[in-house]
mmJSON file of the N, C-alpha and C atoms, coordinates in Angstrom:
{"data_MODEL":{"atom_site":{
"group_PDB":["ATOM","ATOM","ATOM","ATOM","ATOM","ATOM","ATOM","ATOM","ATOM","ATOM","ATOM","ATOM","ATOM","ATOM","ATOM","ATOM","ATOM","ATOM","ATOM","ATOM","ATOM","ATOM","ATOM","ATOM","ATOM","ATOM","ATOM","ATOM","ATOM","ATOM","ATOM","ATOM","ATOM","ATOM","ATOM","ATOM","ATOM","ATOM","ATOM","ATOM","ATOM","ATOM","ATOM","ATOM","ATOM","ATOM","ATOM","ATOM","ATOM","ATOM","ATOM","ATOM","ATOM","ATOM","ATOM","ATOM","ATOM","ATOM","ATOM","ATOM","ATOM","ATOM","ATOM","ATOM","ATOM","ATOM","ATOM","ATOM","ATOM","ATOM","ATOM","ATOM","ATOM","ATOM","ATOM","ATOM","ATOM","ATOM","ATOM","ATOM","ATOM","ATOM","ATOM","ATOM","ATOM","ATOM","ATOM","ATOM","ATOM","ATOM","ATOM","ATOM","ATOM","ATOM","ATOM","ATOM","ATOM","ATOM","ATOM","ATOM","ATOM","ATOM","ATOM","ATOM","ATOM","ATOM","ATOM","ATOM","ATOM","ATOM","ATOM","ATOM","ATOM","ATOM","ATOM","ATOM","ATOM","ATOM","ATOM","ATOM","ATOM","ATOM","ATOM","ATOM","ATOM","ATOM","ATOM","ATOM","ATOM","ATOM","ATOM","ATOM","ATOM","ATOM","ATOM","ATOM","ATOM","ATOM","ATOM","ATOM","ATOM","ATOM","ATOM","ATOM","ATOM","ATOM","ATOM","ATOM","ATOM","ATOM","ATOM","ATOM","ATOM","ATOM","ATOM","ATOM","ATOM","ATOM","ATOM","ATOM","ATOM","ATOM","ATOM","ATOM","ATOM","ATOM","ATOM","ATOM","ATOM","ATOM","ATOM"],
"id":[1,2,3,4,5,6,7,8,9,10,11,12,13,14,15,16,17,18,19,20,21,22,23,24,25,26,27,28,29,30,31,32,33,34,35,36,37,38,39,40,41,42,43,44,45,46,47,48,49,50,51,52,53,54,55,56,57,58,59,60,61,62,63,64,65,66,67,68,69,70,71,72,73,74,75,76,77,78,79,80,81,82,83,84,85,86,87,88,89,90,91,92,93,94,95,96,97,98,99,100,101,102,103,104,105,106,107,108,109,110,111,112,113,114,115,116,117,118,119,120,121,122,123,124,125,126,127,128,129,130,131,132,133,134,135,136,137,138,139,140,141,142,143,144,145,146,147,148,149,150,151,152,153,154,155,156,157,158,159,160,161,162,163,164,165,166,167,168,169,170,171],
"type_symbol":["N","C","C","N","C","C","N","C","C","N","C","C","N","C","C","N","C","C","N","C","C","N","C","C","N","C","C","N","C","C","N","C","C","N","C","C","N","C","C","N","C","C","N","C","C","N","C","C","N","C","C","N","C","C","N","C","C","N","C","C","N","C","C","N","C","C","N","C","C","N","C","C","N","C","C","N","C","C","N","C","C","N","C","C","N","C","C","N","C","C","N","C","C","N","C","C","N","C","C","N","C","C","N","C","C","N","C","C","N","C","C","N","C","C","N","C","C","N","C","C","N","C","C","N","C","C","N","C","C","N","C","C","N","C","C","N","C","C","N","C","C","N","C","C","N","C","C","N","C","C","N","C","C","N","C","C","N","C","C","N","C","C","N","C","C","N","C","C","N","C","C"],
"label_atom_id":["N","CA","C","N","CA","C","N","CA","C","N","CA","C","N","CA","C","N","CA","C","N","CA","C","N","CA","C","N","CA","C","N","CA","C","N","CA","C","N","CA","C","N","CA","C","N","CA","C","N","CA","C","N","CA","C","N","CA","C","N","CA","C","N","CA","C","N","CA","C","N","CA","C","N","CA","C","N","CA","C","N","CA","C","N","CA","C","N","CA","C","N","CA","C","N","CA","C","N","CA","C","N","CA","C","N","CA","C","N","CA","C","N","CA","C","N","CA","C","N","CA","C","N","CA","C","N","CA","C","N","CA","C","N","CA","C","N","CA","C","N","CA","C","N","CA","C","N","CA","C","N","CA","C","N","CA","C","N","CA","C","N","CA","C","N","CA","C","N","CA","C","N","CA","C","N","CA","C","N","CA","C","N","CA","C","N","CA","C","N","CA","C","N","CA","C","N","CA","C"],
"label_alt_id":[null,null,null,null,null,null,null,null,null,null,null,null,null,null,null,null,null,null,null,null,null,null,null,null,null,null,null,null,null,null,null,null,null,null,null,null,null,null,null,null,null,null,null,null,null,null,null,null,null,null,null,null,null,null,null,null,null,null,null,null,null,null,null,null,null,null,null,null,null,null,null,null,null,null,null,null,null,null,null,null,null,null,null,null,null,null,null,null,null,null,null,null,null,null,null,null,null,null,null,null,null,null,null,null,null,null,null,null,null,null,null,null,null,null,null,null,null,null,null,null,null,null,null,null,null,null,null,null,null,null,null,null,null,null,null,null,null,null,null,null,null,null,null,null,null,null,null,null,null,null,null,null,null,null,null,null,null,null,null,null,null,null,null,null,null,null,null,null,null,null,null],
"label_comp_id":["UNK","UNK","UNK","UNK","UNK","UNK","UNK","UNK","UNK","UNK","UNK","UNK","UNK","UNK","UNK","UNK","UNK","UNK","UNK","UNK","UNK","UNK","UNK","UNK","UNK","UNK","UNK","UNK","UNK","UNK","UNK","UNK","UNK","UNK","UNK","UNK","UNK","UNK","UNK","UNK","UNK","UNK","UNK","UNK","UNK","UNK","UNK","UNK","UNK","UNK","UNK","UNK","UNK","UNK","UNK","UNK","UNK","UNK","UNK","UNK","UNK","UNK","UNK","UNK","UNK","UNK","UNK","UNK","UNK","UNK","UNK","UNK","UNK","UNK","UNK","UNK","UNK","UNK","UNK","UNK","UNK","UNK","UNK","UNK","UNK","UNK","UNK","UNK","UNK","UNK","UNK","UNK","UNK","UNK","UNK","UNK","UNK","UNK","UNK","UNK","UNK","UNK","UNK","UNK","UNK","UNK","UNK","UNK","UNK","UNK","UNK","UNK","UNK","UNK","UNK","UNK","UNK","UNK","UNK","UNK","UNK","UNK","UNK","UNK","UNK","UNK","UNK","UNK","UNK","UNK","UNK","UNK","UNK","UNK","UNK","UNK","UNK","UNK","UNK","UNK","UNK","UNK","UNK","UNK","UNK","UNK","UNK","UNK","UNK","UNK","UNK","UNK","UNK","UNK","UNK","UNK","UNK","UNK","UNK","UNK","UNK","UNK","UNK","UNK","UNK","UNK","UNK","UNK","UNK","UNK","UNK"],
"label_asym_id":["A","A","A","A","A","A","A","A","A","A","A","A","A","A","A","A","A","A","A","A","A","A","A","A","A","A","A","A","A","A","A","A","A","A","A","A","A","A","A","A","A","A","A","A","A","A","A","A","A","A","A","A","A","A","A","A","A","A","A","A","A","A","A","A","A","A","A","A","A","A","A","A","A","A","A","A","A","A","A","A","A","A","A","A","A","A","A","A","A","A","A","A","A","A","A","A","A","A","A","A","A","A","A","A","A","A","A","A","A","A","A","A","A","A","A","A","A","A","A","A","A","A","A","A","A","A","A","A","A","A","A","A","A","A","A","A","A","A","A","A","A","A","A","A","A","A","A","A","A","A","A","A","A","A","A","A","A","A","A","A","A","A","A","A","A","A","A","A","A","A","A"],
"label_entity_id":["1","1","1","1","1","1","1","1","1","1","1","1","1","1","1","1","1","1","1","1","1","1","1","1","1","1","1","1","1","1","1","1","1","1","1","1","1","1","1","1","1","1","1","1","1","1","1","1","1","1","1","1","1","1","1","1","1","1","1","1","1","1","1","1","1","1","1","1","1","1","1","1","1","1","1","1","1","1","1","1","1","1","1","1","1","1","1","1","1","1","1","1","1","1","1","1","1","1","1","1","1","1","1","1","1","1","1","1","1","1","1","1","1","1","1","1","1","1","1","1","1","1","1","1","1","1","1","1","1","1","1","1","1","1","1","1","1","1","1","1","1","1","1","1","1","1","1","1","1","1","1","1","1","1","1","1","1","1","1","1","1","1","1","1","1","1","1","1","1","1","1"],
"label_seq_id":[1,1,1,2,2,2,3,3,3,4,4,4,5,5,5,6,6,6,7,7,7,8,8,8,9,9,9,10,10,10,11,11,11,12,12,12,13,13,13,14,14,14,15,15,15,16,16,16,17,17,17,18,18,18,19,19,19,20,20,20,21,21,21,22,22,22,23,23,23,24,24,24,25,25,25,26,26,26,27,27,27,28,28,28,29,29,29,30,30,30,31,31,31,32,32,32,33,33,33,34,34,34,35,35,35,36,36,36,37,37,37,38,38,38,39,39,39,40,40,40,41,41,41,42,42,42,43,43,43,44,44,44,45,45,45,46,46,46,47,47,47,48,48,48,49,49,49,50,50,50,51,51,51,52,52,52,53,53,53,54,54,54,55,55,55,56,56,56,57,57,57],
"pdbx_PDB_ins_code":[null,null,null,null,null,null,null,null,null,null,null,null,null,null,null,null,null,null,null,null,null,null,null,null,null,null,null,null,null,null,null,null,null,null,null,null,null,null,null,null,null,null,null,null,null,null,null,null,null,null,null,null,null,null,null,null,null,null,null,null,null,null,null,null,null,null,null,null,null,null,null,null,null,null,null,null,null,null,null,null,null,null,null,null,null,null,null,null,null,null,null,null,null,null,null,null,null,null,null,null,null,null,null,null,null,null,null,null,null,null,null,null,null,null,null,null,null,null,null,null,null,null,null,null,null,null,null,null,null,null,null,null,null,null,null,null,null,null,null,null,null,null,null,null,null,null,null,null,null,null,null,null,null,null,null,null,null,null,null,null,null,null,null,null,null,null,null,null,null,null,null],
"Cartn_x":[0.844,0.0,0.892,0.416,1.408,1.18,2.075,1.871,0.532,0.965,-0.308,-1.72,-1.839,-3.376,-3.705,-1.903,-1.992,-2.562,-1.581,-2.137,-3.611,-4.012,-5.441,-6.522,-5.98,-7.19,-7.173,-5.799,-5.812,-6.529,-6.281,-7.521,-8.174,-8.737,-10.606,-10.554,-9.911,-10.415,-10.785,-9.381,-9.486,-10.983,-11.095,-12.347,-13.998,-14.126,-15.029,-14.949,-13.452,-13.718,-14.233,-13.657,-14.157,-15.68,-16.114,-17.973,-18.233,-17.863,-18.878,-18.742,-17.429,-17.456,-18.388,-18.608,-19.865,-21.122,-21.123,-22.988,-23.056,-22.066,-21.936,-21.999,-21.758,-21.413,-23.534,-23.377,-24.937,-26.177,-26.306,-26.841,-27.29,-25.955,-25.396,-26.508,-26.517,-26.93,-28.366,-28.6,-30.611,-31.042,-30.057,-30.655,-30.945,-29.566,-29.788,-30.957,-31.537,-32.539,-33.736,-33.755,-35.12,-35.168,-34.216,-34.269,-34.925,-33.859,-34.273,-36.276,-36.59,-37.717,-38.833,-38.43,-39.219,-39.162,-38.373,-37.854,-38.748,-39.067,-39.461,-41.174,-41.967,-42.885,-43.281,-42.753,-43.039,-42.766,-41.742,-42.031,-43.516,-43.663,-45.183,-46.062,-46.19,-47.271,-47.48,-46.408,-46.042,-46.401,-46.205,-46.531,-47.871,-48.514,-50.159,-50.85,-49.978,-51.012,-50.662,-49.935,-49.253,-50.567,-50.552,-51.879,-53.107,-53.43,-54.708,-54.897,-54.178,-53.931,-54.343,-53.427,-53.745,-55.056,-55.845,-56.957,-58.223,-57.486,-58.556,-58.52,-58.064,-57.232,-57.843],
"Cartn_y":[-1.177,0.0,1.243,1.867,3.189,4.241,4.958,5.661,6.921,7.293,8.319,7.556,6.747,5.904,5.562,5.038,4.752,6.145,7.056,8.375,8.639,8.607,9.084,8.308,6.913,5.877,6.163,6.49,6.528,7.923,9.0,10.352,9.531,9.253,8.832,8.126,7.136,6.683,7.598,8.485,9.632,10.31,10.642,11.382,10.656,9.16,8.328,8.055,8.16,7.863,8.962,10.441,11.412,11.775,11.672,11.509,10.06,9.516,8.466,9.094,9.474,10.574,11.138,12.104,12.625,12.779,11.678,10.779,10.033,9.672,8.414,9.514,10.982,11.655,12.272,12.654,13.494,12.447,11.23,10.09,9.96,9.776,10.014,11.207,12.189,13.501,13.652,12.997,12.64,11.7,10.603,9.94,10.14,10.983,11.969,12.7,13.908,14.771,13.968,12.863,11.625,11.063,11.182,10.485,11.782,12.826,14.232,14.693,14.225,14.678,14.13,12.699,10.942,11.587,12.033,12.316,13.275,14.205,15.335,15.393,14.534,13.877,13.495,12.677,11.823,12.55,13.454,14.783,15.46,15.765,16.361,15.526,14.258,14.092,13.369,13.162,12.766,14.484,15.666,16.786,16.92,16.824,17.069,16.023,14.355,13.767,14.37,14.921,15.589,16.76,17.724,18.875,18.707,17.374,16.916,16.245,15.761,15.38,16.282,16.974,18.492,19.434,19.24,19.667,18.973,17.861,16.736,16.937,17.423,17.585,18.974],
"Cartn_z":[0.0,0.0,0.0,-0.834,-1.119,0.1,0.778,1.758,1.973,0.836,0.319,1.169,0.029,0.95,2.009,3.08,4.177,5.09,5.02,5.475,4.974,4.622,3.671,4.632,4.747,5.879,6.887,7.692,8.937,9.372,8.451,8.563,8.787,7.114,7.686,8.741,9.377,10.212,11.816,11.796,12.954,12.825,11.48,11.832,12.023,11.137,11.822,13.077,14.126,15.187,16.395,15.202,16.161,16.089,14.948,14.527,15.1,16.075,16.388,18.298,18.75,19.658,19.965,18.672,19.416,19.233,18.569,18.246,19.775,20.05,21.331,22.722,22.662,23.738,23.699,22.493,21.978,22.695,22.318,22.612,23.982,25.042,26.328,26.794,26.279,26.793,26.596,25.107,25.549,26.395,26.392,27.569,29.167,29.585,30.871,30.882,29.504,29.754,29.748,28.944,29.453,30.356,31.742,32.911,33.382,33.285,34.249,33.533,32.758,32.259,32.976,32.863,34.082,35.573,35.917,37.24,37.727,36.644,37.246,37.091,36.145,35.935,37.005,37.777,39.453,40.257,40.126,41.458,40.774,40.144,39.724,40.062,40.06,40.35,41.613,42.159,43.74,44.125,43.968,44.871,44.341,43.583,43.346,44.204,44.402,45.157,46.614,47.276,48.856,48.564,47.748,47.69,48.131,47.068,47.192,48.797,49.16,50.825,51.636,51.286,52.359,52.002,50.638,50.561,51.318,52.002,52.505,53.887,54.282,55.404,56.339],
"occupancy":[1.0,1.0,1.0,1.0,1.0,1.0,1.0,1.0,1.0,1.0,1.0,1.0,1.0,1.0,1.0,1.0,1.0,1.0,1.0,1.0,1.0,1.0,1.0,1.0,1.0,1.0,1.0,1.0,1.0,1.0,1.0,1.0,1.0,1.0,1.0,1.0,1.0,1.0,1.0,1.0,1.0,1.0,1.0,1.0,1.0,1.0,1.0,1.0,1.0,1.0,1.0,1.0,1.0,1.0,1.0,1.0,1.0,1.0,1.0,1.0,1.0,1.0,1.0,1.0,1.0,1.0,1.0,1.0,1.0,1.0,1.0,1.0,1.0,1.0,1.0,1.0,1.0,1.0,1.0,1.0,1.0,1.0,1.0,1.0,1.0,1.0,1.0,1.0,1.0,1.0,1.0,1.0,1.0,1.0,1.0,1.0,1.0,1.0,1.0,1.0,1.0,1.0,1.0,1.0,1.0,1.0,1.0,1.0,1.0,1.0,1.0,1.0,1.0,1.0,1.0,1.0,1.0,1.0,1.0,1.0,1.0,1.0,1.0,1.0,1.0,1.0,1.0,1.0,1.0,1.0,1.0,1.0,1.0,1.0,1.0,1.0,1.0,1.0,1.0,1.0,1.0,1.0,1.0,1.0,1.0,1.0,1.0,1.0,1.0,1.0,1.0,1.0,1.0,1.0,1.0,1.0,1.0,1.0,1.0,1.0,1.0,1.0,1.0,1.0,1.0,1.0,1.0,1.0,1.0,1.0,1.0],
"B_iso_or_equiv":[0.0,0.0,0.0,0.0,0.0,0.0,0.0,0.0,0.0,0.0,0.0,0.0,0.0,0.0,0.0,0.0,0.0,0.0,0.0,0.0,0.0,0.0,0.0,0.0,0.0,0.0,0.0,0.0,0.0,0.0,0.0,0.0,0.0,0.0,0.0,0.0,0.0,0.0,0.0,0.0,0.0,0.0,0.0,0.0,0.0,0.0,0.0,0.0,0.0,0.0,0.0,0.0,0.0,0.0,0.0,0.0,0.0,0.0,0.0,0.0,0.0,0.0,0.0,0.0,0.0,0.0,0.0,0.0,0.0,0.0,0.0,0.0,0.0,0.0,0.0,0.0,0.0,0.0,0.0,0.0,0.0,0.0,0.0,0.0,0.0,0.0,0.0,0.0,0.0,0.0,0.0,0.0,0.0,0.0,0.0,0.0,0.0,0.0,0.0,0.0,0.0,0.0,0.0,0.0,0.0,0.0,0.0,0.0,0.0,0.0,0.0,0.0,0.0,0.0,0.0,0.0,0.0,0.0,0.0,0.0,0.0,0.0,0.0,0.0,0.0,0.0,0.0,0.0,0.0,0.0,0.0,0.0,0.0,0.0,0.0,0.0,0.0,0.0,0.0,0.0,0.0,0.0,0.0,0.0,0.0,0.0,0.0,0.0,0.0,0.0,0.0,0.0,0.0,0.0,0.0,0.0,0.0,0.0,0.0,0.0,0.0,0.0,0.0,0.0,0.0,0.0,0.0,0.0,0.0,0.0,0.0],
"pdbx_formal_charge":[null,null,null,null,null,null,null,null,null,null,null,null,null,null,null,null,null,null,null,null,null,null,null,null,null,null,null,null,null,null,null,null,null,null,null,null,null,null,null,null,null,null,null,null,null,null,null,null,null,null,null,null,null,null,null,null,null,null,null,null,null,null,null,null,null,null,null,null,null,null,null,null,null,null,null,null,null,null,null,null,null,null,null,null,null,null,null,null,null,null,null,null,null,null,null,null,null,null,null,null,null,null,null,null,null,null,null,null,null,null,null,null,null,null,null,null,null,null,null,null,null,null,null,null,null,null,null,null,null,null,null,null,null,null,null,null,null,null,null,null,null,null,null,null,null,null,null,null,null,null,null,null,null,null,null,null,null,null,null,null,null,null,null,null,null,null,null,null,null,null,null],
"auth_seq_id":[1,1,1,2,2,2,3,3,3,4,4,4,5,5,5,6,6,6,7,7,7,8,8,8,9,9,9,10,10,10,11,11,11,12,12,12,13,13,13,14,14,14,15,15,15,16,16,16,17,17,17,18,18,18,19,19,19,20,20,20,21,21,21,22,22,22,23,23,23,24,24,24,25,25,25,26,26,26,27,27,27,28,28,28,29,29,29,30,30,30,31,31,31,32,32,32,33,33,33,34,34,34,35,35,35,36,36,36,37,37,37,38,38,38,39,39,39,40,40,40,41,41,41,42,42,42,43,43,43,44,44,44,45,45,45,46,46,46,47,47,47,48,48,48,49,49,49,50,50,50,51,51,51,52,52,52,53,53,53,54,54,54,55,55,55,56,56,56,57,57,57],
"auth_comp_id":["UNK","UNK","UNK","UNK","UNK","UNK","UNK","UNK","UNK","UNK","UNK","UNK","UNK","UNK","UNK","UNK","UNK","UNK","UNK","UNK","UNK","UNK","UNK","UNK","UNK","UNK","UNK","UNK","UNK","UNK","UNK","UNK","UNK","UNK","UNK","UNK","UNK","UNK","UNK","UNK","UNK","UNK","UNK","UNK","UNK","UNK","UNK","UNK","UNK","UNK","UNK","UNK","UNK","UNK","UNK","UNK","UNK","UNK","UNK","UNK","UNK","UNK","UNK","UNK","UNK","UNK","UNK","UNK","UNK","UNK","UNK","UNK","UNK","UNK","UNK","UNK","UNK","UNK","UNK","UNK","UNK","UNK","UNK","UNK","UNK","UNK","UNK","UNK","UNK","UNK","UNK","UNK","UNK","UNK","UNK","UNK","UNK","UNK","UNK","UNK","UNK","UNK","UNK","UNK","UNK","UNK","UNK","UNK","UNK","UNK","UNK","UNK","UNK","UNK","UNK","UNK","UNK","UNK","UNK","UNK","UNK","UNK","UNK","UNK","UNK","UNK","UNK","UNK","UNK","UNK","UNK","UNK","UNK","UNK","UNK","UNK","UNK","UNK","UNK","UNK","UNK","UNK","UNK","UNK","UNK","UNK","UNK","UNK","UNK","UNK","UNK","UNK","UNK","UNK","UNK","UNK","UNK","UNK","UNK","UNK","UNK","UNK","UNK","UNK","UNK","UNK","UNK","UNK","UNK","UNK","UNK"],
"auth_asym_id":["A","A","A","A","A","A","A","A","A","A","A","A","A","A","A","A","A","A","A","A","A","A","A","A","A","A","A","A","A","A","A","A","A","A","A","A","A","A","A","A","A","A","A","A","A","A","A","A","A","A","A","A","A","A","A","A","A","A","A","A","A","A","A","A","A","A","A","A","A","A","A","A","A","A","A","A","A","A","A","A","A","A","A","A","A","A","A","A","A","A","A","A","A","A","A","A","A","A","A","A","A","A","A","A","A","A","A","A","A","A","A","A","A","A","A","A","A","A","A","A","A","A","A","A","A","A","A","A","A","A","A","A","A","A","A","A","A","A","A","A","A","A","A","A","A","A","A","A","A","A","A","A","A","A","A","A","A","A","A","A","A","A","A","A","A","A","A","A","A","A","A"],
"auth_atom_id":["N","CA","C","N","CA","C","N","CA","C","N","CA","C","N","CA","C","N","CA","C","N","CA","C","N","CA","C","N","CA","C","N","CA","C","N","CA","C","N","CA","C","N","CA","C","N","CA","C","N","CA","C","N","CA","C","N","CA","C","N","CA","C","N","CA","C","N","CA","C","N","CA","C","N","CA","C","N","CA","C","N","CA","C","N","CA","C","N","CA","C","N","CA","C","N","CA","C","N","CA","C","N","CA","C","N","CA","C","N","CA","C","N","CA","C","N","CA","C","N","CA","C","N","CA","C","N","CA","C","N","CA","C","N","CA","C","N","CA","C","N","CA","C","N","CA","C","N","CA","C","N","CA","C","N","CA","C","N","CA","C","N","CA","C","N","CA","C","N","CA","C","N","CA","C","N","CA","C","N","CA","C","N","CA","C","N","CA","C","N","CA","C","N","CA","C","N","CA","C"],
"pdbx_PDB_model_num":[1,1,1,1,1,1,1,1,1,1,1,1,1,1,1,1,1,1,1,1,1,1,1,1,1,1,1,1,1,1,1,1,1,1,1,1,1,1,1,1,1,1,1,1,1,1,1,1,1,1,1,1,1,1,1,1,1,1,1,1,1,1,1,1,1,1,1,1,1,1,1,1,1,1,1,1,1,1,1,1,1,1,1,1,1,1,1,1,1,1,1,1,1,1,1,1,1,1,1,1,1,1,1,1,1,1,1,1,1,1,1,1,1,1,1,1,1,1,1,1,1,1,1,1,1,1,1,1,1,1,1,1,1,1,1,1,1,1,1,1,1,1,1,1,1,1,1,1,1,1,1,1,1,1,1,1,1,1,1,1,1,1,1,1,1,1,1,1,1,1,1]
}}}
């Protein structure tokens, strides 16, 4: 393999590995805001059922 090409793959490969970086980091980061979204869903409706308590009350 002529050097040219060797250099030429090992780019592409640097930069497929840096675009999968940060598909794999991006990914990572919706899945956190879909926990924090769940999370905050059940504090909502864990403090509406505590309200309704205290409206009984």
């Amino acid at each position: 393999m002529k050097k040219e090409n060797r250099c030429l793959l090992s780019a592409a490969l640097l930069v497929l590995s840096c675009v999968n970086l940060v598909l794999t980091l991006y990914r990572i980061h919706l899945l956190l805001e879909e926990r924090e979204r769940r999370r905050n869903r059940v504090l909502e409706k864990f403090n509406a059922y505590v309200e309704k308590l205290k409206a009984r009350a």
